[in-house]
Amino acid sequence: MRANRRTDTKPEMALRRALHARGYRFRKDYRLDLAEGKRVRPDIAFTARRVAVFVDGCFWHACPDHGSRPANNVWYWEPKLRRNVERDRAADAALTAAGWDVVRVWEHESLDAAVTAVLTALDRSQTPRRRPLRPVSSPSNPPGEIRARGPRPADVERIPS
């Protein structure tokens, strides 16, 4: 099983390419440390909008339509695949509790459907948070006072014409 990839699968890369071509920027395989010591690694994470995207393989995540059940070594594969699904549900619950929107896409879904699902979640999500203002010290602004960068109109010297 060493050859099975955890990241950069073909469906995941196709989705990332499509989102990037539309101008969206994101983190890939980004580790999120959530409350109570839970860690989740979404395939694609939009951190500012708090949207986590998972591209699930039909076999590994027991797709109801295309997931096949192995005939050999059933004693090993049944519990393993069941644990994968349970881990997915636990990750979804932890992310939702932390205020994230979770999108799960099956590898058999068309690229257009997957992009539409992600874009719908991004539209539903909150707008990105702006950075807080940084202290700017100047003669008219004592240290520690917070205001936007740049001079105010009253502070600008006028050059006579």
Short mmCIF file of N, CA and C in Angstrom, two decimals:
data_model
loop_
_atom_site.label_atom_id
_atom_site.label_comp_id
_atom_site.label_asym_id
_atom_site.label_seq_id
_atom_site.Cartn_x
_atom_site.Cartn_y
_atom_site.Cartn_z
N MET A 1 0.83 -1.19 0.00
CA MET A 1 0.00 0.00 0.00
C MET A 1 0.87 1.25 0.00
N ARG A 2 2.16 1.09 -0.11
CA ARG A 2 3.06 2.22 -0.11
C ARG A 2 2.84 3.11 -1.34
N ALA A 3 2.37 2.55 -2.41
CA ALA A 3 2.18 3.32 -3.65
C ALA A 3 0.90 4.14 -3.64
N ASN A 4 0.03 3.93 -2.66
CA ASN A 4 -1.22 4.69 -2.60
C ASN A 4 -0.92 6.09 -2.08
N ARG A 5 -1.32 7.08 -2.84
CA ARG A 5 -1.02 8.46 -2.49
C ARG A 5 -2.02 9.01 -1.47
N ARG A 6 -1.49 9.84 -0.57
CA ARG A 6 -2.34 10.53 0.38
C ARG A 6 -2.73 11.90 -0.18
N THR A 7 -1.82 12.49 -0.94
CA THR A 7 -2.09 13.79 -1.54
C THR A 7 -1.78 13.71 -3.03
N ASP A 8 -2.16 14.75 -3.73
CA ASP A 8 -1.87 14.90 -5.16
C ASP A 8 -2.42 13.76 -6.01
N THR A 9 -3.61 13.30 -5.70
CA THR A 9 -4.25 12.31 -6.57
C THR A 9 -4.74 13.02 -7.83
N LYS A 10 -5.02 12.28 -8.86
CA LYS A 10 -5.44 12.90 -10.13
C LYS A 10 -6.73 13.71 -9.99
N PRO A 11 -7.78 13.18 -9.31
CA PRO A 11 -8.99 14.00 -9.17
C PRO A 11 -8.74 15.27 -8.34
N GLU A 12 -7.91 15.16 -7.32
CA GLU A 12 -7.61 16.33 -6.48
C GLU A 12 -6.84 17.38 -7.28
N MET A 13 -5.87 16.94 -8.04
CA MET A 13 -5.08 17.89 -8.83
C MET A 13 -5.93 18.55 -9.92
N ALA A 14 -6.84 17.81 -10.51
CA ALA A 14 -7.72 18.39 -11.53
C ALA A 14 -8.61 19.47 -10.90
N LEU A 15 -9.13 19.21 -9.72
CA LEU A 15 -9.97 20.20 -9.03
C LEU A 15 -9.14 21.42 -8.65
N ARG A 16 -7.94 21.22 -8.15
CA ARG A 16 -7.08 22.35 -7.79
C ARG A 16 -6.74 23.19 -9.01
N ARG A 17 -6.43 22.54 -10.13
CA ARG A 17 -6.13 23.28 -11.36
C ARG A 17 -7.33 24.12 -11.81
N ALA A 18 -8.51 23.54 -11.73
CA ALA A 18 -9.72 24.26 -12.16
C ALA A 18 -10.00 25.45 -11.25
N LEU A 19 -9.83 25.28 -9.94
CA LEU A 19 -10.06 26.39 -9.02
C LEU A 19 -9.01 27.48 -9.20
N HIS A 20 -7.77 27.07 -9.39
CA HIS A 20 -6.68 28.03 -9.57
C HIS A 20 -6.88 28.81 -10.86
N ALA A 21 -7.34 28.15 -11.92
CA ALA A 21 -7.59 28.83 -13.20
C ALA A 21 -8.70 29.87 -13.08
N ARG A 22 -9.61 29.67 -12.14
CA ARG A 22 -10.69 30.63 -11.91
C ARG A 22 -10.27 31.75 -10.97
N GLY A 23 -9.03 31.73 -10.52
CA GLY A 23 -8.51 32.82 -9.69
C GLY A 23 -8.56 32.57 -8.20
N TYR A 24 -8.94 31.40 -7.77
CA TYR A 24 -9.02 31.12 -6.34
C TYR A 24 -7.66 30.64 -5.83
N ARG A 25 -7.30 31.10 -4.63
CA ARG A 25 -6.06 30.69 -4.00
C ARG A 25 -6.40 29.96 -2.71
N PHE A 26 -5.63 28.94 -2.39
CA PHE A 26 -5.97 28.05 -1.29
C PHE A 26 -4.72 27.38 -0.77
N ARG A 27 -4.87 26.62 0.29
CA ARG A 27 -3.79 25.79 0.84
C ARG A 27 -4.09 24.35 0.49
N LYS A 28 -3.07 23.59 0.20
CA LYS A 28 -3.29 22.17 -0.09
C LYS A 28 -2.71 21.34 1.05
N ASP A 29 -3.43 20.29 1.42
CA ASP A 29 -3.01 19.39 2.48
C ASP A 29 -2.59 20.18 3.72
N TYR A 30 -3.44 21.09 4.14
CA TYR A 30 -3.15 22.02 5.23
C TYR A 30 -3.63 21.45 6.55
N ARG A 31 -2.74 21.32 7.51
CA ARG A 31 -3.10 20.75 8.81
C ARG A 31 -3.81 21.79 9.66
N LEU A 32 -4.99 21.42 10.14
CA LEU A 32 -5.78 22.28 11.03
C LEU A 32 -5.78 21.66 12.41
N ASP A 33 -5.29 22.40 13.38
CA ASP A 33 -5.33 21.96 14.78
C ASP A 33 -6.59 22.54 15.41
N LEU A 34 -7.56 21.68 15.67
CA LEU A 34 -8.84 22.13 16.19
C LEU A 34 -8.90 21.94 17.70
N ALA A 35 -10.03 22.26 18.29
CA ALA A 35 -10.22 22.14 19.73
C ALA A 35 -10.09 20.68 20.17
N GLU A 36 -9.75 20.50 21.41
CA GLU A 36 -9.62 19.18 22.03
C GLU A 36 -8.54 18.33 21.36
N GLY A 37 -7.54 18.97 20.78
CA GLY A 37 -6.42 18.25 20.21
C GLY A 37 -6.71 17.51 18.92
N LYS A 38 -7.82 17.80 18.26
CA LYS A 38 -8.15 17.12 17.01
C LYS A 38 -7.40 17.79 15.86
N ARG A 39 -6.88 16.95 14.96
CA ARG A 39 -6.19 17.44 13.79
C ARG A 39 -6.89 16.91 12.54
N VAL A 40 -7.04 17.80 11.59
CA VAL A 40 -7.70 17.44 10.33
C VAL A 40 -6.85 18.01 9.21
N ARG A 41 -6.71 17.24 8.13
CA ARG A 41 -5.96 17.68 6.95
C ARG A 41 -6.86 17.67 5.72
N PRO A 42 -7.54 18.78 5.43
CA PRO A 42 -8.33 18.81 4.20
C PRO A 42 -7.42 18.80 2.98
N ASP A 43 -7.92 18.28 1.88
CA ASP A 43 -7.15 18.28 0.65
C ASP A 43 -6.94 19.71 0.16
N ILE A 44 -7.98 20.52 0.27
CA ILE A 44 -7.93 21.93 -0.13
C ILE A 44 -8.57 22.73 0.99
N ALA A 45 -7.90 23.78 1.44
CA ALA A 45 -8.43 24.61 2.52
C ALA A 45 -8.41 26.08 2.11
N PHE A 46 -9.56 26.71 2.19
CA PHE A 46 -9.68 28.15 2.00
C PHE A 46 -9.73 28.74 3.41
N THR A 47 -8.58 29.14 3.93
CA THR A 47 -8.48 29.49 5.34
C THR A 47 -9.24 30.77 5.67
N ALA A 48 -9.21 31.77 4.80
CA ALA A 48 -9.89 33.02 5.10
C ALA A 48 -11.40 32.85 5.15
N ARG A 49 -11.92 31.98 4.30
CA ARG A 49 -13.36 31.75 4.27
C ARG A 49 -13.80 30.54 5.06
N ARG A 50 -12.84 29.82 5.60
CA ARG A 50 -13.10 28.65 6.45
C ARG A 50 -13.92 27.58 5.71
N VAL A 51 -13.42 27.21 4.55
CA VAL A 51 -14.03 26.15 3.75
C VAL A 51 -12.99 25.06 3.55
N ALA A 52 -13.34 23.82 3.94
CA ALA A 52 -12.46 22.67 3.79
C ALA A 52 -13.04 21.74 2.74
N VAL A 53 -12.20 21.33 1.78
CA VAL A 53 -12.64 20.48 0.68
C VAL A 53 -11.88 19.16 0.75
N PHE A 54 -12.61 18.07 0.67
CA PHE A 54 -12.04 16.73 0.64
C PHE A 54 -12.42 16.07 -0.67
N VAL A 55 -11.46 15.46 -1.35
CA VAL A 55 -11.72 14.69 -2.56
C VAL A 55 -11.55 13.23 -2.17
N ASP A 56 -12.67 12.52 -2.03
CA ASP A 56 -12.66 11.15 -1.52
C ASP A 56 -12.62 10.14 -2.65
N GLY A 57 -11.76 9.15 -2.51
CA GLY A 57 -11.70 8.04 -3.46
C GLY A 57 -12.83 7.06 -3.20
N CYS A 58 -13.39 6.49 -4.24
CA CYS A 58 -14.54 5.61 -4.11
C CYS A 58 -14.21 4.35 -3.29
N PHE A 59 -13.06 3.78 -3.49
CA PHE A 59 -12.71 2.57 -2.75
C PHE A 59 -12.41 2.89 -1.29
N TRP A 60 -11.51 3.84 -1.06
CA TRP A 60 -11.01 4.10 0.30
C TRP A 60 -12.05 4.69 1.24
N HIS A 61 -13.05 5.36 0.68
CA HIS A 61 -14.05 6.00 1.53
C HIS A 61 -15.43 5.36 1.36
N ALA A 62 -15.48 4.16 0.77
CA ALA A 62 -16.69 3.35 0.66
C ALA A 62 -17.84 4.10 0.01
N CYS A 63 -17.63 4.51 -1.23
CA CYS A 63 -18.66 5.18 -2.00
C CYS A 63 -19.87 4.25 -2.14
N PRO A 64 -21.08 4.75 -1.87
CA PRO A 64 -22.26 3.89 -1.99
C PRO A 64 -22.54 3.47 -3.44
N ASP A 65 -22.07 4.26 -4.41
CA ASP A 65 -22.32 3.93 -5.82
C ASP A 65 -21.22 3.05 -6.41
N HIS A 66 -19.95 3.38 -6.15
CA HIS A 66 -18.85 2.73 -6.82
C HIS A 66 -17.89 1.99 -5.89
N GLY A 67 -18.09 2.09 -4.61
CA GLY A 67 -17.16 1.45 -3.67
C GLY A 67 -17.26 -0.06 -3.76
N SER A 68 -16.15 -0.71 -4.07
CA SER A 68 -16.17 -2.17 -4.17
C SER A 68 -15.69 -2.77 -2.85
N ARG A 69 -16.20 -3.93 -2.54
CA ARG A 69 -15.79 -4.63 -1.33
C ARG A 69 -14.82 -5.74 -1.73
N PRO A 70 -13.64 -5.74 -1.14
CA PRO A 70 -12.67 -6.77 -1.51
C PRO A 70 -13.14 -8.16 -1.12
N ALA A 71 -12.86 -9.13 -1.97
CA ALA A 71 -13.24 -10.52 -1.70
C ALA A 71 -12.19 -11.23 -0.86
N ASN A 72 -10.94 -10.81 -0.97
CA ASN A 72 -9.86 -11.42 -0.20
C ASN A 72 -9.55 -10.59 1.04
N ASN A 73 -9.12 -11.26 2.08
CA ASN A 73 -8.74 -10.61 3.34
C ASN A 73 -9.84 -9.71 3.89
N VAL A 74 -11.05 -10.22 3.87
CA VAL A 74 -12.19 -9.45 4.36
C VAL A 74 -12.00 -9.06 5.81
N TRP A 75 -11.36 -9.91 6.59
CA TRP A 75 -11.12 -9.64 8.01
C TRP A 75 -10.28 -8.36 8.19
N TYR A 76 -9.49 -8.00 7.20
CA TYR A 76 -8.66 -6.79 7.28
C TYR A 76 -9.38 -5.58 6.67
N TRP A 77 -9.95 -5.76 5.48
CA TRP A 77 -10.49 -4.64 4.73
C TRP A 77 -11.80 -4.09 5.29
N GLU A 78 -12.68 -4.93 5.77
CA GLU A 78 -13.97 -4.44 6.29
C GLU A 78 -13.76 -3.42 7.42
N PRO A 79 -13.01 -3.77 8.48
CA PRO A 79 -12.82 -2.78 9.56
C PRO A 79 -12.04 -1.55 9.09
N LYS A 80 -11.07 -1.74 8.20
CA LYS A 80 -10.28 -0.61 7.74
C LYS A 80 -11.14 0.40 7.00
N LEU A 81 -11.95 -0.04 6.07
CA LEU A 81 -12.81 0.86 5.32
C LEU A 81 -13.87 1.50 6.22
N ARG A 82 -14.37 0.74 7.19
CA ARG A 82 -15.35 1.28 8.14
C ARG A 82 -14.71 2.40 8.98
N ARG A 83 -13.45 2.18 9.41
CA ARG A 83 -12.74 3.21 10.19
C ARG A 83 -12.50 4.47 9.35
N ASN A 84 -12.23 4.30 8.06
CA ASN A 84 -12.06 5.47 7.19
C ASN A 84 -13.32 6.32 7.16
N VAL A 85 -14.47 5.67 7.01
CA VAL A 85 -15.74 6.40 6.97
C VAL A 85 -16.02 7.07 8.32
N GLU A 86 -15.76 6.36 9.42
CA GLU A 86 -15.96 6.94 10.75
C GLU A 86 -15.04 8.15 10.97
N ARG A 87 -13.79 8.05 10.50
CA ARG A 87 -12.86 9.16 10.63
C ARG A 87 -13.34 10.35 9.80
N ASP A 88 -13.90 10.10 8.63
CA ASP A 88 -14.45 11.18 7.81
C ASP A 88 -15.58 11.90 8.55
N ARG A 89 -16.48 11.13 9.16
CA ARG A 89 -17.61 11.74 9.88
C ARG A 89 -17.12 12.53 11.10
N ALA A 90 -16.11 12.01 11.80
CA ALA A 90 -15.56 12.72 12.95
C ALA A 90 -14.88 14.02 12.52
N ALA A 91 -14.18 13.98 11.39
CA ALA A 91 -13.53 15.19 10.88
C ALA A 91 -14.57 16.22 10.47
N ASP A 92 -15.64 15.78 9.82
CA ASP A 92 -16.72 16.69 9.43
C ASP A 92 -17.33 17.36 10.66
N ALA A 93 -17.59 16.57 11.69
CA ALA A 93 -18.20 17.11 12.92
C ALA A 93 -17.26 18.10 13.60
N ALA A 94 -15.98 17.78 13.67
CA ALA A 94 -15.01 18.67 14.32
C ALA A 94 -14.87 19.98 13.55
N LEU A 95 -14.81 19.90 12.24
CA LEU A 95 -14.70 21.11 11.44
C LEU A 95 -15.96 21.97 11.53
N THR A 96 -17.11 21.34 11.50
CA THR A 96 -18.36 22.08 11.61
C THR A 96 -18.46 22.77 12.97
N ALA A 97 -18.05 22.07 14.02
CA ALA A 97 -18.07 22.66 15.36
C ALA A 97 -17.11 23.84 15.47
N ALA A 98 -16.03 23.82 14.69
CA ALA A 98 -15.05 24.90 14.70
C ALA A 98 -15.44 26.04 13.76
N GLY A 99 -16.59 25.93 13.10
CA GLY A 99 -17.06 27.00 12.24
C GLY A 99 -16.65 26.90 10.79
N TRP A 100 -16.20 25.73 10.37
CA TRP A 100 -15.79 25.52 8.98
C TRP A 100 -16.94 24.93 8.19
N ASP A 101 -16.98 25.24 6.91
CA ASP A 101 -17.92 24.63 5.98
C ASP A 101 -17.17 23.50 5.29
N VAL A 102 -17.74 22.29 5.27
CA VAL A 102 -17.07 21.12 4.73
C VAL A 102 -17.72 20.71 3.41
N VAL A 103 -16.88 20.48 2.40
CA VAL A 103 -17.34 20.02 1.10
C VAL A 103 -16.65 18.69 0.83
N ARG A 104 -17.42 17.65 0.56
CA ARG A 104 -16.86 16.34 0.21
C ARG A 104 -17.25 16.04 -1.22
N VAL A 105 -16.24 15.71 -2.03
CA VAL A 105 -16.43 15.44 -3.45
C VAL A 105 -15.92 14.03 -3.71
N TRP A 106 -16.72 13.23 -4.41
CA TRP A 106 -16.28 11.88 -4.79
C TRP A 106 -15.42 11.96 -6.04
N GLU A 107 -14.48 11.04 -6.17
CA GLU A 107 -13.60 11.05 -7.33
C GLU A 107 -14.35 10.78 -8.63
N HIS A 108 -15.52 10.14 -8.56
CA HIS A 108 -16.25 9.84 -9.79
C HIS A 108 -17.11 11.01 -10.28
N GLU A 109 -17.26 12.04 -9.47
CA GLU A 109 -18.06 13.19 -9.89
C GLU A 109 -17.34 13.95 -10.99
N SER A 110 -18.11 14.59 -11.85
CA SER A 110 -17.50 15.36 -12.93
C SER A 110 -16.80 16.58 -12.33
N LEU A 111 -15.82 17.07 -13.05
CA LEU A 111 -15.05 18.22 -12.59
C LEU A 111 -15.94 19.44 -12.45
N ASP A 112 -16.87 19.62 -13.39
CA ASP A 112 -17.78 20.77 -13.31
C ASP A 112 -18.66 20.71 -12.07
N ALA A 113 -19.14 19.52 -11.72
CA ALA A 113 -19.97 19.37 -10.52
C ALA A 113 -19.16 19.65 -9.27
N ALA A 114 -17.92 19.19 -9.25
CA ALA A 114 -17.06 19.42 -8.09
C ALA A 114 -16.74 20.90 -7.91
N VAL A 115 -16.42 21.57 -9.02
CA VAL A 115 -16.13 23.00 -8.95
C VAL A 115 -17.36 23.77 -8.50
N THR A 116 -18.52 23.40 -9.00
CA THR A 116 -19.77 24.06 -8.60
C THR A 116 -20.03 23.88 -7.11
N ALA A 117 -19.79 22.69 -6.58
CA ALA A 117 -19.99 22.45 -5.15
C ALA A 117 -19.06 23.32 -4.30
N VAL A 118 -17.81 23.44 -4.72
CA VAL A 118 -16.85 24.26 -3.97
C VAL A 118 -17.22 25.73 -4.07
N LEU A 119 -17.57 26.20 -5.26
CA LEU A 119 -17.92 27.61 -5.43
C LEU A 119 -19.19 27.96 -4.66
N THR A 120 -20.13 27.04 -4.59
CA THR A 120 -21.34 27.27 -3.80
C THR A 120 -21.00 27.44 -2.32
N ALA A 121 -20.11 26.60 -1.82
CA ALA A 121 -19.69 26.72 -0.42
C ALA A 121 -18.94 28.02 -0.18
N LEU A 122 -18.12 28.44 -1.13
CA LEU A 122 -17.40 29.70 -0.98
C LEU A 122 -18.35 30.89 -0.99
N ASP A 123 -19.38 30.83 -1.83
CA ASP A 123 -20.38 31.90 -1.85
C ASP A 123 -21.17 31.94 -0.55
N ARG A 124 -21.44 30.76 0.02
CA ARG A 124 -22.18 30.67 1.28
C ARG A 124 -21.36 31.18 2.45
N SER A 125 -20.06 31.02 2.35
CA SER A 125 -19.19 31.35 3.49
C SER A 125 -19.09 32.85 3.67
N GLN A 126 -18.56 33.20 4.80
CA GLN A 126 -18.39 34.61 5.10
C GLN A 126 -17.29 35.20 4.22
N THR A 127 -17.31 36.51 4.09
CA THR A 127 -16.26 37.16 3.31
C THR A 127 -14.96 37.11 4.11
N PRO A 128 -13.84 37.18 3.45
CA PRO A 128 -12.57 37.10 4.17
C PRO A 128 -12.44 38.22 5.19
N ARG A 129 -11.83 37.90 6.31
CA ARG A 129 -11.61 38.90 7.35
C ARG A 129 -10.46 39.80 6.93
N ARG A 130 -10.59 41.07 7.26
CA ARG A 130 -9.51 42.00 6.98
C ARG A 130 -8.48 41.95 8.11
N ARG A 131 -7.26 42.28 7.79
CA ARG A 131 -6.23 42.31 8.80
C ARG A 131 -6.51 43.46 9.77
N PRO A 132 -6.18 43.29 11.05
CA PRO A 132 -6.39 44.40 11.98
C PRO A 132 -5.41 45.53 11.68
N LEU A 133 -5.80 46.73 12.06
CA LEU A 133 -4.94 47.88 11.84
C LEU A 133 -3.71 47.77 12.73
N ARG A 134 -2.57 48.22 12.20
CA ARG A 134 -1.34 48.19 12.97
C ARG A 134 -1.07 49.59 13.52
N PRO A 135 -0.42 49.66 14.66
CA PRO A 135 -0.09 50.99 15.20
C PRO A 135 0.88 51.71 14.26
N VAL A 136 0.60 52.97 14.03
CA VAL A 136 1.47 53.81 13.23
C VAL A 136 1.82 55.01 14.08
N SER A 137 3.10 55.22 14.35
CA SER A 137 3.46 56.37 15.18
C SER A 137 4.02 57.47 14.28
N SER A 138 3.57 58.66 14.54
CA SER A 138 4.03 59.86 13.84
C SER A 138 3.81 61.03 14.78
N PRO A 139 4.26 62.23 14.41
CA PRO A 139 4.04 63.37 15.32
C PRO A 139 2.57 63.62 15.63
N SER A 140 1.70 63.37 14.66
CA SER A 140 0.27 63.60 14.91
C SER A 140 -0.43 62.38 15.48
N ASN A 141 0.29 61.26 15.57
CA ASN A 141 -0.29 60.02 16.08
C ASN A 141 0.64 59.45 17.14
N PRO A 142 0.34 59.66 18.44
CA PRO A 142 1.24 59.16 19.49
C PRO A 142 1.36 57.64 19.44
N PRO A 143 2.50 57.09 19.93
CA PRO A 143 2.69 55.63 19.91
C PRO A 143 1.57 54.92 20.66
N GLY A 144 1.15 53.80 20.13
CA GLY A 144 0.10 53.01 20.78
C GLY A 144 -1.28 53.31 20.24
N GLU A 145 -1.47 54.47 19.60
CA GLU A 145 -2.77 54.78 19.03
C GLU A 145 -2.89 54.06 17.68
N ILE A 146 -4.03 53.50 17.44
CA ILE A 146 -4.22 52.72 16.22
C ILE A 146 -5.06 53.52 15.24
N ARG A 147 -4.53 53.66 14.04
CA ARG A 147 -5.32 54.25 12.96
C ARG A 147 -4.77 53.72 11.65
N ALA A 148 -5.49 53.94 10.60
CA ALA A 148 -5.09 53.44 9.29
C ALA A 148 -3.78 54.09 8.86
N ARG A 149 -3.05 53.39 8.03
CA ARG A 149 -1.79 53.92 7.53
C ARG A 149 -2.05 55.08 6.59
N GLY A 150 -1.09 55.96 6.51
CA GLY A 150 -1.19 57.08 5.61
C GLY A 150 -1.70 58.31 6.33
N PRO A 151 -1.37 59.48 5.81
CA PRO A 151 -1.77 60.72 6.49
C PRO A 151 -3.25 61.01 6.30
N ARG A 152 -3.80 61.69 7.29
CA ARG A 152 -5.16 62.17 7.14
C ARG A 152 -5.13 63.44 6.30
N PRO A 153 -6.22 63.80 5.67
CA PRO A 153 -6.18 65.00 4.82
C PRO A 153 -5.74 66.26 5.56
N ALA A 154 -6.07 66.43 6.85
CA ALA A 154 -5.69 67.62 7.60
C ALA A 154 -4.19 67.64 7.88
N ASP A 155 -3.52 66.49 7.88
CA ASP A 155 -2.10 66.43 8.18
C ASP A 155 -1.21 66.69 6.97
N VAL A 156 -1.78 66.78 5.80
CA VAL A 156 -1.00 66.93 4.58
C VAL A 156 -0.67 68.41 4.39
N GLU A 157 0.61 68.69 4.16
CA GLU A 157 1.00 70.09 3.88
C GLU A 157 0.63 70.42 2.45
N ARG A 158 0.11 71.59 2.30
CA ARG A 158 -0.30 72.03 0.97
C ARG A 158 0.83 72.89 0.38
N ILE A 159 1.14 72.65 -0.84
CA ILE A 159 2.15 73.42 -1.53
C ILE A 159 1.43 74.56 -2.27
N PRO A 160 1.83 75.82 -1.97
CA PRO A 160 1.13 76.92 -2.68
C PRO A 160 1.40 76.84 -4.18
N SER A 161 0.37 77.19 -4.94
CA SER A 161 0.55 77.12 -6.39
C SER A 161 0.87 78.46 -6.98
#
